[in-house]
Coordinates of C-alpha atoms in Angstrom, one line a residue:
M1454 CA -3.8 -42.2 47.5
I1455 CA -2.1 -38.9 48.1
S1456 CA 1.4 -40.6 47.6
T1457 CA 0.2 -42.2 44.3
A1458 CA -1.4 -38.9 43.0
N1459 CA 2.0 -37.0 43.7
S1460 CA 3.9 -39.7 41.8
T1461 CA 1.7 -39.5 39.0
A1462 CA 2.0 -35.8 38.7
N1463 CA 6.0 -36.1 39.1
D1464 CA 5.9 -38.6 36.3
Q1465 CA 3.9 -36.2 34.0
S1466 CA 6.0 -33.2 34.8
S1467 CA 9.0 -35.3 34.1
S1468 CA 7.7 -36.4 30.8
S1469 CA 6.8 -32.8 29.8
A1470 CA 10.2 -31.6 30.7
S1471 CA 11.9 -34.6 28.8
L1472 CA 9.6 -33.7 25.6
R1473 CA 10.7 -30.0 25.8
G1474 CA 14.2 -30.9 26.2
C1475 CA 13.9 -33.2 23.0
C1476 CA 12.3 -30.4 21.1
C1477 CA 15.0 -27.9 21.9
W1478 CA 17.7 -30.5 21.0
L1479 CA 15.9 -31.0 17.6
C1480 CA 15.6 -27.3 16.9
L1481 CA 19.4 -27.0 17.5
L1482 CA 20.1 -29.8 15.5
F1483 CA 18.2 -28.6 12.4
S1484 CA 19.7 -25.0 12.9
F1485 CA 23.1 -26.4 12.8
L1486 CA 22.4 -28.5 9.9
G1487 CA 21.0 -25.6 8.1
L1488 CA 24.1 -23.3 8.9
L1489 CA 26.3 -26.2 7.6
I1490 CA 24.5 -26.5 4.4
L1491 CA 24.6 -22.8 3.9
A1492 CA 28.2 -22.8 4.6
I1493 CA 29.0 -25.6 2.1
V1494 CA 27.2 -23.7 -0.5
L1495 CA 29.2 -20.7 0.0
I1496 CA 32.2 -22.5 -0.1
V1497 CA 31.4 -24.0 -3.4
L1498 CA 30.3 -20.7 -4.6
L1499 CA 33.6 -19.1 -3.8
A1500 CA 35.5 -22.2 -5.2
I1501 CA 33.9 -22.1 -8.5
K1502 CA 33.5 -18.3 -8.9
P1503 CA 30.3 -18.3 -11.0
K1504 CA 30.2 -15.9 -14.1
K1505 CA 27.0 -14.1 -15.3
P1506 CA 25.5 -16.0 -18.4
Q1507 CA 26.2 -14.8 -21.8
F1508 CA 23.0 -14.2 -23.9
D1509 CA 23.6 -13.0 -27.4
L1510 CA 21.4 -12.1 -30.5
Q1511 CA 23.4 -13.9 -33.3
Q1512 CA 21.1 -13.5 -36.3
V1513 CA 18.0 -11.8 -37.4
S1514 CA 16.1 -13.2 -40.3
V1515 CA 13.6 -10.8 -42.1
Q1516 CA 10.8 -13.0 -43.6
Y1517 CA 8.4 -10.1 -44.4
V1518 CA 8.2 -6.5 -43.8
G1519 CA 5.3 -4.2 -45.1
I1520 CA 4.3 -0.7 -44.6
T1521 CA 1.1 0.9 -45.8
A1522 CA 0.6 4.7 -45.5
N1523 CA -2.9 6.2 -45.2
T1524 CA -2.6 9.8 -46.8
S1525 CA -3.9 12.3 -49.3
P1526 CA -1.7 13.0 -52.2
T1527 CA -0.9 16.6 -50.9
A1528 CA -0.8 15.8 -47.2
A1529 CA 1.7 14.0 -44.9
P1530 CA 0.6 10.5 -43.8
S1531 CA -2.0 10.7 -41.3
S1532 CA -1.3 7.1 -40.2
A1533 CA 0.6 4.1 -41.3
S1534 CA 0.3 0.5 -40.6
V1535 CA 3.4 -2.0 -40.1
S1536 CA 3.4 -5.7 -40.6
L1537 CA 6.5 -7.7 -40.0
N1538 CA 7.7 -11.2 -39.5
I1539 CA 11.2 -11.5 -38.1
R1540 CA 13.0 -14.5 -36.8
M1541 CA 15.7 -13.9 -34.1
D1542 CA 18.4 -16.6 -33.2
F1543 CA 20.1 -16.1 -29.8
T1544 CA 23.0 -18.2 -28.2
A1545 CA 23.1 -18.7 -24.6
E1546 CA 26.7 -19.6 -23.4
N1547 CA 27.5 -21.0 -20.0
D1548 CA 31.2 -20.9 -19.1
N1549 CA 30.5 -22.0 -15.4
K1550 CA 31.3 -25.2 -14.0
V1551 CA 27.7 -25.7 -12.9
G1552 CA 24.4 -25.5 -14.7
I1553 CA 22.2 -22.8 -15.2
K1554 CA 18.4 -22.6 -15.1
Y1555 CA 16.8 -20.1 -17.3
G1556 CA 13.2 -18.6 -16.8
E1557 CA 10.8 -17.7 -19.7
S1558 CA 12.5 -14.6 -21.7
R1559 CA 10.4 -12.1 -23.5
F1560 CA 11.8 -9.7 -26.3
T1561 CA 9.9 -6.6 -27.6
V1562 CA 10.4 -5.2 -30.8
M1563 CA 10.0 -1.2 -30.9
Y1564 CA 10.0 1.7 -33.5
R1565 CA 10.8 4.8 -31.9
G1566 CA 9.8 3.8 -28.5
I1567 CA 6.5 2.3 -29.7
P1568 CA 6.1 -1.5 -29.1
L1569 CA 5.4 -3.4 -32.3
G1570 CA 5.4 -7.0 -31.4
R1571 CA 6.9 -9.5 -28.9
G1572 CA 8.8 -12.8 -29.0
T1573 CA 9.1 -15.4 -26.2
V1574 CA 11.9 -17.9 -25.5
P1575 CA 10.7 -20.7 -23.0
G1576 CA 12.8 -21.4 -19.9
F1577 CA 15.3 -24.2 -20.0
Y1578 CA 18.1 -25.8 -18.1
Q1579 CA 21.7 -25.5 -19.6
P1580 CA 24.5 -27.8 -18.5
A1581 CA 28.1 -26.5 -17.5
H1582 CA 30.5 -25.5 -20.2
S1583 CA 27.9 -25.7 -23.2
V1584 CA 26.5 -23.5 -25.8
R1585 CA 22.8 -23.6 -26.9
R1586 CA 20.9 -21.9 -29.8
L1587 CA 17.6 -20.6 -29.2
E1588 CA 14.9 -19.1 -31.8
T1589 CA 11.8 -16.8 -31.5
V1590 CA 9.4 -15.3 -34.1
V1591 CA 8.1 -11.9 -33.7
A1592 CA 4.8 -11.3 -35.9
V1593 CA 3.5 -7.8 -36.2
D1594 CA 0.1 -7.8 -38.0
R1595 CA -0.9 -4.2 -39.3
V1596 CA 0.0 -2.3 -36.2
N1597 CA -1.1 1.4 -36.7
L1598 CA 1.2 4.6 -36.0
L1599 CA -0.3 7.9 -36.1
Q1600 CA 1.0 11.3 -37.6
A1601 CA 4.7 12.1 -36.8
D1602 CA 5.5 8.4 -36.2
A1603 CA 3.7 7.5 -39.5
A1604 CA 5.5 10.3 -41.6
D1605 CA 9.0 9.1 -40.1
L1606 CA 8.2 5.6 -40.8
V1607 CA 7.2 6.1 -44.4
R1608 CA 10.1 8.4 -45.0
D1609 CA 12.5 5.9 -43.4
A1610 CA 11.1 3.1 -45.7
S1611 CA 10.5 5.0 -49.0
L1612 CA 13.3 7.4 -49.2
N1613 CA 15.8 5.7 -47.2
D1614 CA 15.2 2.2 -47.4
R1615 CA 16.0 2.1 -43.9
V1616 CA 13.9 1.3 -41.0
E1617 CA 15.6 1.2 -37.5
L1618 CA 14.1 -1.0 -34.8
R1619 CA 15.0 -1.8 -31.2
V1620 CA 14.9 -5.3 -29.4
L1621 CA 14.6 -5.1 -25.7
G1622 CA 14.4 -8.1 -23.4
D1623 CA 15.3 -9.3 -19.8
V1624 CA 16.7 -12.9 -19.4
G1625 CA 16.4 -14.4 -15.8
A1626 CA 19.1 -17.0 -14.8
K1627 CA 19.7 -18.9 -11.6
I1628 CA 22.8 -21.3 -11.0
R1629 CA 22.2 -24.8 -9.7
I1630 CA 24.6 -26.0 -7.1
L1631 CA 24.3 -29.3 -5.2
G1632 CA 20.6 -29.2 -5.8
F1633 CA 20.1 -25.6 -4.6
T1634 CA 19.3 -22.7 -6.6
S1635 CA 21.2 -19.4 -6.3
P1636 CA 19.7 -15.8 -6.2
G1637 CA 18.5 -14.7 -9.7
V1638 CA 20.8 -12.9 -12.3
Q1639 CA 19.1 -10.6 -14.7
V1640 CA 20.7 -10.1 -18.0
S1641 CA 19.1 -7.1 -19.9
V1642 CA 19.3 -7.4 -23.8
D1643 CA 19.2 -4.3 -25.9
C1644 CA 19.7 -4.4 -29.7
A1645 CA 19.5 -1.9 -32.4
I1646 CA 18.7 -3.5 -35.9
V1647 CA 18.2 -1.9 -39.2
I1648 CA 15.9 -3.4 -41.9
S1649 CA 15.6 -2.8 -45.6
P1650 CA 11.9 -3.0 -46.8
R1651 CA 13.0 -3.2 -50.5
K1652 CA 15.6 -6.0 -50.0
Q1653 CA 13.5 -7.6 -47.1
S1654 CA 16.5 -8.1 -45.3
L1655 CA 18.7 -7.1 -42.2
T1656 CA 21.4 -4.5 -43.0
Y1657 CA 22.8 -3.7 -39.5
K1658 CA 22.8 -5.1 -35.9
Q1659 CA 24.5 -4.0 -32.7
C1660 CA 23.7 -5.4 -29.3
G1661 CA 24.4 -4.3 -25.8
F1662 CA 24.2 -6.6 -22.6
D1663 CA 24.0 -5.7 -19.0
G1664 CA 24.0 -8.2 -16.0
L1665 CA 22.3 -7.1 -12.7
S1666 CA 22.0 -9.1 -9.4
V1667 CA 18.5 -9.2 -8.2

């Protein structure tokens, strides 16, 4: 009976050791495979030399702009309301040998640092070596400006026929390689646009772009 018990205990100890050995081998195998996949991805990245995406504001169409001043005949405007409807056309250009996955992008239209409205471009996937046109509409419905900003806006619109706005936005993009997604790249869009209220049209546009790895 004692011999049988000792044999059972030895069998259980041997099975436990074998199980631990298998687990260790599996851990080593998965670690090796993970490092191998990482090395392959790094080699591919070095081979294709990915470039940051090009995101450009191509055209701004003024569909409506209206400015209403609330003032007395002898005083400067105490407030002014802005109504605006513009369409912005962007182009996304991918010069890489691999595809790019974009997240949702948001663009804010501002007057002298004051946000007036926001436009959104949904996320999308862009194949390699392709150009894609995107569109968003910013609708501003009677946004109120007070005192100094209202006076500046009314003066710019009535006397100069020139209202300068700023378009700010961040575009998030990731490169897809062999089914894996690279770390994100953030492209900042900063555009100055000038609108003529009388002509209901765009008279000037200048954009700057800055890519930052995150």
